[in-house]
């Protein structure tokens, strides 16, 4: 069967050059970087070379990079570390309603431990308004954490501008760049950030490894693990040497020829958006029409369940995502789609296509071809339909919250 992978926002295939370096490392470089002998030194060297590559890819200095077990740990570490180290200055944390769970749940947990939390709303594109951030800052604010590019709707936030505001007010600023790194230019100076998260498996690297950028001089200490002195006392535990080597290589590849790769992804994305909005009824684009990830096309289809679409598409060989965090396992409508103002029944019909370098316009044509009959079948058995939607609500579901309606 023809197999098409349209789920690169959730994870990416490992680049062959990354796999090769990791294999070499696993095979020939087994030492513990903490050991002082030859074997340890070789492993230490591999880790430090990877650190240089990651630092170079985001415009940082190597000592500012801390390797972690992934984006989730880096986000937890960033937020916990700043919160507990700066309690004497204040207890107020600002974040948004469209963060990844590893940020929003961490901030909410701190809210139960004596910290005061502001969760900012977003506009109907899922974008944070810098003026809302400025207004929310108080004398007690110690941290702002705002996602760079959203994993569910692709919207890119004005992070550089928010960073400028945070700096003016002397508040630490963290951004989750797991989605943007390798797809947009991510530079810690241009973005005015103090802390920044990346993840290996979103950039054609391995799973279970990521990094936190920690600007020199930021008052932060490690709060998650008790243990050894690895990573300059910032992350205890023997380093995941092959994973770190893979992350280093993936980071190097992620920024080489970035503009050309992003332009190719954007061509497939724009073709998909045009074909899908032009081919089906009662479908809307979610997220910002232009300020969005170059590989991201996300939609809500009315009168149909996202999960049913996903499973039907999978039977035809096409891998997509739906709903919460573009991950399954939750029947709750996505917090991101609710935050952009979609009613729950519309949010349930979400479908997210995220492209990679191997995807082509022909793949999109195949998607459109198989999606037609799937939609028809699922809508025929749906308890919701056009008639009841109009009668119950006295308004068109497609227009209600939509910024783009092609039907009326
Ligand atoms: C994938 C992702 C994470 C989590 O990274 P893991 O390495 O899977 O733990 C965090 N934030 C965003 C925006 C992501 O896309």
PDB file of N, CA and C in Angstrom, residues 135-209:
ATOM      1  N   UNK A 135       0.749  44.238  29.672  1.00  0.00           N
ATOM      2  CA  UNK A 135      -0.248  44.583  30.698  1.00  0.00           C
ATOM      3  C   UNK A 135      -0.238  43.606  31.867  1.00  0.00           C
ATOM      4  N   UNK A 136       0.106  42.355  31.606  1.00  0.00           N
ATOM      5  CA  UNK A 136       0.027  41.317  32.652  1.00  0.00           C
ATOM      6  C   UNK A 136       1.208  41.372  33.623  1.00  0.00           C
ATOM      7  N   UNK A 137       2.302  42.017  33.199  1.00  0.00           N
ATOM      8  CA  UNK A 137       3.511  42.037  34.036  1.00  0.00           C
ATOM      9  C   UNK A 137       3.294  42.920  35.266  1.00  0.00           C
ATOM     10  N   UNK A 138       3.663  42.377  36.447  1.00  0.00           N
ATOM     11  CA  UNK A 138       3.591  43.146  37.688  1.00  0.00           C
ATOM     12  C   UNK A 138       4.980  43.171  38.344  1.00  0.00           C
ATOM     13  N   UNK A 139       5.072  43.844  39.486  1.00  0.00           N
ATOM     14  CA  UNK A 139       6.335  43.863  40.234  1.00  0.00           C
ATOM     15  C   UNK A 139       6.745  42.476  40.700  1.00  0.00           C
ATOM     16  N   UNK A 140       5.760  41.580  40.739  1.00  0.00           N
ATOM     17  CA  UNK A 140       6.010  40.231  41.276  1.00  0.00           C
ATOM     18  C   UNK A 140       6.324  39.220  40.177  1.00  0.00           C
ATOM     19  N   UNK A 141       6.295  39.647  38.898  1.00  0.00           N
ATOM     20  CA  UNK A 141       6.482  38.694  37.797  1.00  0.00           C
ATOM     21  C   UNK A 141       7.947  38.275  37.674  1.00  0.00           C
ATOM     22  N   UNK A 142       8.182  36.953  37.639  1.00  0.00           N
ATOM     23  CA  UNK A 142       9.557  36.452  37.515  1.00  0.00           C
ATOM     24  C   UNK A 142       9.789  35.698  36.211  1.00  0.00           C
ATOM     25  N   UNK A 143       8.727  35.236  35.565  1.00  0.00           N
ATOM     26  CA  UNK A 143       8.922  34.427  34.363  1.00  0.00           C
ATOM     27  C   UNK A 143       7.743  34.576  33.403  1.00  0.00           C
ATOM     28  N   UNK A 144       8.090  34.666  32.108  1.00  0.00           N
ATOM     29  CA  UNK A 144       7.096  34.588  31.028  1.00  0.00           C
ATOM     30  C   UNK A 144       7.494  33.395  30.161  1.00  0.00           C
ATOM     31  N   UNK A 145       6.571  32.480  29.903  1.00  0.00           N
ATOM     32  CA  UNK A 145       6.861  31.355  29.015  1.00  0.00           C
ATOM     33  C   UNK A 145       5.818  31.315  27.908  1.00  0.00           C
ATOM     34  N   UNK A 146       6.269  31.508  26.667  1.00  0.00           N
ATOM     35  CA  UNK A 146       5.341  31.580  25.534  1.00  0.00           C
ATOM     36  C   UNK A 146       5.893  30.781  24.361  1.00  0.00           C
ATOM     37  N   UNK A 147       5.056  29.916  23.821  1.00  0.00           N
ATOM     38  CA  UNK A 147       5.472  29.010  22.742  1.00  0.00           C
ATOM     39  C   UNK A 147       5.836  29.819  21.481  1.00  0.00           C
ATOM     40  N   UNK A 148       6.899  29.398  20.796  1.00  0.00           N
ATOM     41  CA  UNK A 148       7.305  30.110  19.574  1.00  0.00           C
ATOM     42  C   UNK A 148       6.328  29.798  18.441  1.00  0.00           C
ATOM     43  N   UNK A 149       6.212  28.526  18.075  1.00  0.00           N
ATOM     44  CA  UNK A 149       5.248  28.152  17.031  1.00  0.00           C
ATOM     45  C   UNK A 149       4.407  27.004  17.555  1.00  0.00           C
ATOM     46  N   UNK A 150       3.110  27.120  17.383  1.00  0.00           N
ATOM     47  CA  UNK A 150       2.193  26.159  17.990  1.00  0.00           C
ATOM     48  C   UNK A 150       2.169  24.828  17.245  1.00  0.00           C
ATOM     49  N   UNK A 151       2.174  23.739  18.002  1.00  0.00           N
ATOM     50  CA  UNK A 151       2.196  22.421  17.384  1.00  0.00           C
ATOM     51  C   UNK A 151       0.850  22.011  16.799  1.00  0.00           C
ATOM     52  N   UNK A 152      -0.258  22.569  17.288  1.00  0.00           N
ATOM     53  CA  UNK A 152      -1.570  22.132  16.788  1.00  0.00           C
ATOM     54  C   UNK A 152      -2.089  22.972  15.637  1.00  0.00           C
ATOM     55  N   UNK A 153      -1.781  24.263  15.651  1.00  0.00           N
ATOM     56  CA  UNK A 153      -2.348  25.138  14.620  1.00  0.00           C
ATOM     57  C   UNK A 153      -1.277  25.898  13.842  1.00  0.00           C
ATOM     58  N   UNK A 154      -0.013  25.692  14.185  1.00  0.00           N
ATOM     59  CA  UNK A 154       1.090  26.215  13.380  1.00  0.00           C
ATOM     60  C   UNK A 154       1.392  27.691  13.534  1.00  0.00           C
ATOM     61  N   UNK A 155       0.566  28.416  14.288  1.00  0.00           N
ATOM     62  CA  UNK A 155       0.741  29.869  14.405  1.00  0.00           C
ATOM     63  C   UNK A 155       2.072  30.235  15.068  1.00  0.00           C
ATOM     64  N   UNK A 156       2.736  31.226  14.477  1.00  0.00           N
ATOM     65  CA  UNK A 156       4.026  31.681  14.998  1.00  0.00           C
ATOM     66  C   UNK A 156       3.802  32.959  15.809  1.00  0.00           C
ATOM     67  N   UNK A 157       4.243  32.962  17.045  1.00  0.00           N
ATOM     68  CA  UNK A 157       4.054  34.112  17.925  1.00  0.00           C
ATOM     69  C   UNK A 157       5.147  35.165  17.735  1.00  0.00           C
ATOM     70  N   UNK A 158       4.799  36.435  18.019  1.00  0.00           N
ATOM     71  CA  UNK A 158       5.795  37.516  17.916  1.00  0.00           C
ATOM     72  C   UNK A 158       6.764  37.481  19.101  1.00  0.00           C
ATOM     73  N   UNK A 159       7.581  36.443  19.131  1.00  0.00           N
ATOM     74  CA  UNK A 159       8.433  36.174  20.290  1.00  0.00           C
ATOM     75  C   UNK A 159       9.500  37.260  20.488  1.00  0.00           C
ATOM     76  N   UNK A 160      10.076  37.754  19.401  1.00  0.00           N
ATOM     77  CA  UNK A 160      11.128  38.772  19.540  1.00  0.00           C
ATOM     78  C   UNK A 160      10.580  40.019  20.235  1.00  0.00           C
ATOM     79  N   UNK A 161       9.364  40.393  19.858  1.00  0.00           N
ATOM     80  CA  UNK A 161       8.751  41.591  20.438  1.00  0.00           C
ATOM     81  C   UNK A 161       8.404  41.367  21.915  1.00  0.00           C
ATOM     82  N   UNK A 162       7.872  40.189  22.216  1.00  0.00           N
ATOM     83  CA  UNK A 162       7.546  39.855  23.605  1.00  0.00           C
ATOM     84  C   UNK A 162       8.840  39.814  24.433  1.00  0.00           C
ATOM     85  N   UNK A 163       9.888  39.285  23.834  1.00  0.00           N
ATOM     86  CA  UNK A 163      11.176  39.221  24.532  1.00  0.00           C
ATOM     87  C   UNK A 163      11.716  40.603  24.861  1.00  0.00           C
ATOM     88  N   UNK A 164      11.486  41.540  23.952  1.00  0.00           N
ATOM     89  CA  UNK A 164      11.943  42.910  24.192  1.00  0.00           C
ATOM     90  C   UNK A 164      11.193  43.507  25.387  1.00  0.00           C
ATOM     91  N   UNK A 165       9.901  43.250  25.443  1.00  0.00           N
ATOM     92  CA  UNK A 165       9.082  43.753  26.558  1.00  0.00           C
ATOM     93  C   UNK A 165       9.565  43.122  27.870  1.00  0.00           C
ATOM     94  N   UNK A 166       9.785  41.815  27.852  1.00  0.00           N
ATOM     95  CA  UNK A 166      10.228  41.115  29.070  1.00  0.00           C
ATOM     96  C   UNK A 166      11.555  41.689  29.555  1.00  0.00           C
ATOM     97  N   UNK A 167      12.456  41.926  28.620  1.00  0.00           N
ATOM     98  CA  UNK A 167      13.785  42.428  28.997  1.00  0.00           C
ATOM     99  C   UNK A 167      13.691  43.825  29.603  1.00  0.00           C
ATOM    100  N   UNK A 168      12.864  44.661  28.966  1.00  0.00           N
ATOM    101  CA  UNK A 168      12.669  46.026  29.488  1.00  0.00           C
ATOM    102  C   UNK A 168      12.212  46.008  30.943  1.00  0.00           C
ATOM    103  N   UNK A 169      11.347  45.021  31.258  1.00  0.00           N
ATOM    104  CA  UNK A 169      10.781  44.948  32.608  1.00  0.00           C
ATOM    105  C   UNK A 169      11.613  44.079  33.538  1.00  0.00           C
ATOM    106  N   UNK A 170      12.712  43.523  33.038  1.00  0.00           N
ATOM    107  CA  UNK A 170      13.562  42.690  33.888  1.00  0.00           C
ATOM    108  C   UNK A 170      12.931  41.365  34.278  1.00  0.00           C
ATOM    109  N   UNK A 171      12.140  40.795  33.361  1.00  0.00           N
ATOM    110  CA  UNK A 171      11.496  39.501  33.635  1.00  0.00           C
ATOM    111  C   UNK A 171      12.122  38.442  32.725  1.00  0.00           C
ATOM    112  N   UNK A 172      12.422  37.279  33.281  1.00  0.00           N
ATOM    113  CA  UNK A 172      12.980  36.202  32.463  1.00  0.00           C
ATOM    114  C   UNK A 172      11.950  35.696  31.461  1.00  0.00           C
ATOM    115  N   UNK A 173      12.462  35.360  30.249  1.00  0.00           N
ATOM    116  CA  UNK A 173      11.579  34.951  29.161  1.00  0.00           C
ATOM    117  C   UNK A 173      12.033  33.612  28.581  1.00  0.00           C
ATOM    118  N   UNK A 174      11.123  32.645  28.618  1.00  0.00           N
ATOM    119  CA  UNK A 174      11.376  31.314  28.051  1.00  0.00           C
ATOM    120  C   UNK A 174      10.463  31.083  26.859  1.00  0.00           C
ATOM    121  N   UNK A 175      11.003  30.455  25.801  1.00  0.00           N
ATOM    122  CA  UNK A 175      10.132  30.033  24.702  1.00  0.00           C
ATOM    123  C   UNK A 175      10.378  28.569  24.366  1.00  0.00           C
ATOM    124  N   UNK A 176       9.285  27.883  24.056  1.00  0.00           N
ATOM    125  CA  UNK A 176       9.333  26.495  23.608  1.00  0.00           C
ATOM    126  C   UNK A 176       9.461  26.535  22.078  1.00  0.00           C
ATOM    127  N   UNK A 177      10.657  26.188  21.594  1.00  0.00           N
ATOM    128  CA  UNK A 177      10.919  26.267  20.151  1.00  0.00           C
ATOM    129  C   UNK A 177      10.985  24.879  19.510  1.00  0.00           C
ATOM    130  N   UNK A 178      10.347  23.898  20.137  1.00  0.00           N
ATOM    131  CA  UNK A 178      10.403  22.520  19.600  1.00  0.00           C
ATOM    132  C   UNK A 178       9.893  22.453  18.165  1.00  0.00           C
ATOM    133  N   UNK A 179       8.839  23.207  17.849  1.00  0.00           N
ATOM    134  CA  UNK A 179       8.266  23.152  16.508  1.00  0.00           C
ATOM    135  C   UNK A 179       9.000  24.065  15.527  1.00  0.00           C
ATOM    136  N   UNK A 180       9.456  25.198  16.010  1.00  0.00           N
ATOM    137  CA  UNK A 180      10.022  26.196  15.088  1.00  0.00           C
ATOM    138  C   UNK A 180      11.459  25.873  14.690  1.00  0.00           C
ATOM    139  N   UNK A 181      12.236  25.323  15.611  1.00  0.00           N
ATOM    140  CA  UNK A 181      13.643  25.059  15.309  1.00  0.00           C
ATOM    141  C   UNK A 181      13.748  24.084  14.137  1.00  0.00           C
ATOM    142  N   UNK A 182      14.544  24.451  13.138  1.00  0.00           N
ATOM    143  CA  UNK A 182      14.701  23.616  11.956  1.00  0.00           C
ATOM    144  C   UNK A 182      13.698  23.924  10.859  1.00  0.00           C
ATOM    145  N   UNK A 183      12.708  24.781  11.195  1.00  0.00           N
ATOM    146  CA  UNK A 183      11.697  25.146  10.182  1.00  0.00           C
ATOM    147  C   UNK A 183      11.667  26.652   9.966  1.00  0.00           C
ATOM    148  N   UNK A 184      11.972  27.382  11.037  1.00  0.00           N
ATOM    149  CA  UNK A 184      12.133  28.830  10.962  1.00  0.00           C
ATOM    150  C   UNK A 184      13.520  29.124  11.501  1.00  0.00           C
ATOM    151  N   UNK A 185      13.980  30.348  11.269  1.00  0.00           N
ATOM    152  CA  UNK A 185      15.244  30.749  11.860  1.00  0.00           C
ATOM    153  C   UNK A 185      15.027  30.954  13.361  1.00  0.00           C
ATOM    154  N   UNK A 186      15.820  30.276  14.161  1.00  0.00           N
ATOM    155  CA  UNK A 186      15.720  30.398  15.618  1.00  0.00           C
ATOM    156  C   UNK A 186      17.073  30.848  16.137  1.00  0.00           C
ATOM    157  N   UNK A 187      17.124  32.113  16.571  1.00  0.00           N
ATOM    158  CA  UNK A 187      18.375  32.676  17.076  1.00  0.00           C
ATOM    159  C   UNK A 187      18.077  33.362  18.405  1.00  0.00           C
ATOM    160  N   UNK A 188      18.802  32.963  19.445  1.00  0.00           N
ATOM    161  CA  UNK A 188      18.452  33.419  20.797  1.00  0.00           C
ATOM    162  C   UNK A 188      18.677  34.923  20.984  1.00  0.00           C
ATOM    163  N   UNK A 189      19.555  35.502  20.181  1.00  0.00           N
ATOM    164  CA  UNK A 189      19.754  36.961  20.268  1.00  0.00           C
ATOM    165  C   UNK A 189      18.610  37.693  19.574  1.00  0.00           C
ATOM    166  N   UNK A 190      18.293  37.248  18.366  1.00  0.00           N
ATOM    167  CA  UNK A 190      17.204  37.907  17.622  1.00  0.00           C
ATOM    168  C   UNK A 190      15.866  37.757  18.338  1.00  0.00           C
ATOM    169  N   UNK A 191      15.681  36.632  19.024  1.00  0.00           N
ATOM    170  CA  UNK A 191      14.393  36.384  19.681  1.00  0.00           C
ATOM    171  C   UNK A 191      14.322  36.995  21.084  1.00  0.00           C
ATOM    172  N   UNK A 192      15.436  37.520  21.582  1.00  0.00           N
ATOM    173  CA  UNK A 192      15.469  38.147  22.919  1.00  0.00           C
ATOM    174  C   UNK A 192      14.996  37.203  24.020  1.00  0.00           C
ATOM    175  N   UNK A 193      15.443  35.946  23.947  1.00  0.00           N
ATOM    176  CA  UNK A 193      15.009  34.981  24.961  1.00  0.00           C
ATOM    177  C   UNK A 193      16.134  34.710  25.968  1.00  0.00           C
ATOM    178  N   UNK A 194      15.735  34.303  27.177  1.00  0.00           N
ATOM    179  CA  UNK A 194      16.694  33.900  28.206  1.00  0.00           C
ATOM    180  C   UNK A 194      16.805  32.389  28.298  1.00  0.00           C
ATOM    181  N   UNK A 195      15.702  31.719  27.977  1.00  0.00           N
ATOM    182  CA  UNK A 195      15.687  30.259  27.985  1.00  0.00           C
ATOM    183  C   UNK A 195      14.913  29.782  26.755  1.00  0.00           C
ATOM    184  N   UNK A 196      15.359  28.663  26.174  1.00  0.00           N
ATOM    185  CA  UNK A 196      14.713  28.171  24.952  1.00  0.00           C
ATOM    186  C   UNK A 196      14.841  26.653  24.904  1.00  0.00           C
ATOM    187  N   UNK A 197      13.748  26.010  24.489  1.00  0.00           N
ATOM    188  CA  UNK A 197      13.678  24.544  24.475  1.00  0.00           C
ATOM    189  C   UNK A 197      13.703  24.004  23.050  1.00  0.00           C
ATOM    190  N   UNK A 198      14.503  22.957  22.829  1.00  0.00           N
ATOM    191  CA  UNK A 198      14.410  22.217  21.557  1.00  0.00           C
ATOM    192  C   UNK A 198      14.326  20.709  21.857  1.00  0.00           C
ATOM    193  N   UNK A 199      13.843  19.957  20.872  1.00  0.00           N
ATOM    194  CA  UNK A 199      13.682  18.509  21.027  1.00  0.00           C
ATOM    195  C   UNK A 199      14.266  17.807  19.807  1.00  0.00           C
ATOM    196  N   UNK A 200      14.987  16.701  20.044  1.00  0.00           N
ATOM    197  CA  UNK A 200      15.657  15.994  18.945  1.00  0.00           C
ATOM    198  C   UNK A 200      14.717  15.420  17.897  1.00  0.00           C
ATOM    199  N   UNK A 201      13.628  14.803  18.349  1.00  0.00           N
ATOM    200  CA  UNK A 201      12.845  14.017  17.382  1.00  0.00           C
ATOM    201  C   UNK A 201      11.926  14.865  16.508  1.00  0.00           C
ATOM    202  N   UNK A 202      11.860  16.178  16.754  1.00  0.00           N
ATOM    203  CA  UNK A 202      11.098  17.058  15.873  1.00  0.00           C
ATOM    204  C   UNK A 202      11.961  17.572  14.716  1.00  0.00           C
ATOM    205  N   UNK A 203      13.263  17.296  14.781  1.00  0.00           N
ATOM    206  CA  UNK A 203      14.187  17.823  13.761  1.00  0.00           C
ATOM    207  C   UNK A 203      14.976  16.690  13.091  1.00  0.00           C
ATOM    208  N   UNK A 204      14.330  15.537  12.895  1.00  0.00           N
ATOM    209  CA  UNK A 204      14.985  14.397  12.248  1.00  0.00           C
ATOM    210  C   UNK A 204      16.148  13.867  13.066  1.00  0.00           C
ATOM    211  N   UNK A 205      16.054  14.056  14.380  1.00  0.00           N
ATOM    212  CA  UNK A 205      17.012  13.466  15.313  1.00  0.00           C
ATOM    213  C   UNK A 205      16.330  12.368  16.108  1.00  0.00           C
ATOM    214  N   UNK A 206      17.024  11.852  17.135  1.00  0.00           N
ATOM    215  CA  UNK A 206      16.451  10.761  17.933  1.00  0.00           C
ATOM    216  C   UNK A 206      15.442  11.245  18.977  1.00  0.00           C
ATOM    217  N   UNK A 207      14.616  10.316  19.430  1.00  0.00           N
ATOM    218  CA  UNK A 207      13.708  10.582  20.541  1.00  0.00           C
ATOM    219  C   UNK A 207      14.460  10.471  21.864  1.00  0.00           C
ATOM    220  N   UNK A 208      13.891  11.107  22.901  1.00  0.00           N
ATOM    221  CA  UNK A 208      14.493  10.975  24.232  1.00  0.00           C
ATOM    222  C   UNK A 208      15.702  11.852  24.448  1.00  0.00           C
ATOM    223  N   UNK A 209      15.871  12.870  23.619  1.00  0.00           N
ATOM    224  CA  UNK A 209      16.960  13.821  23.844  1.00  0.00           C
ATOM    225  C   UNK A 209      16.523  15.208  23.371  1.00  0.00           C
TER     226      UNK A 209
END
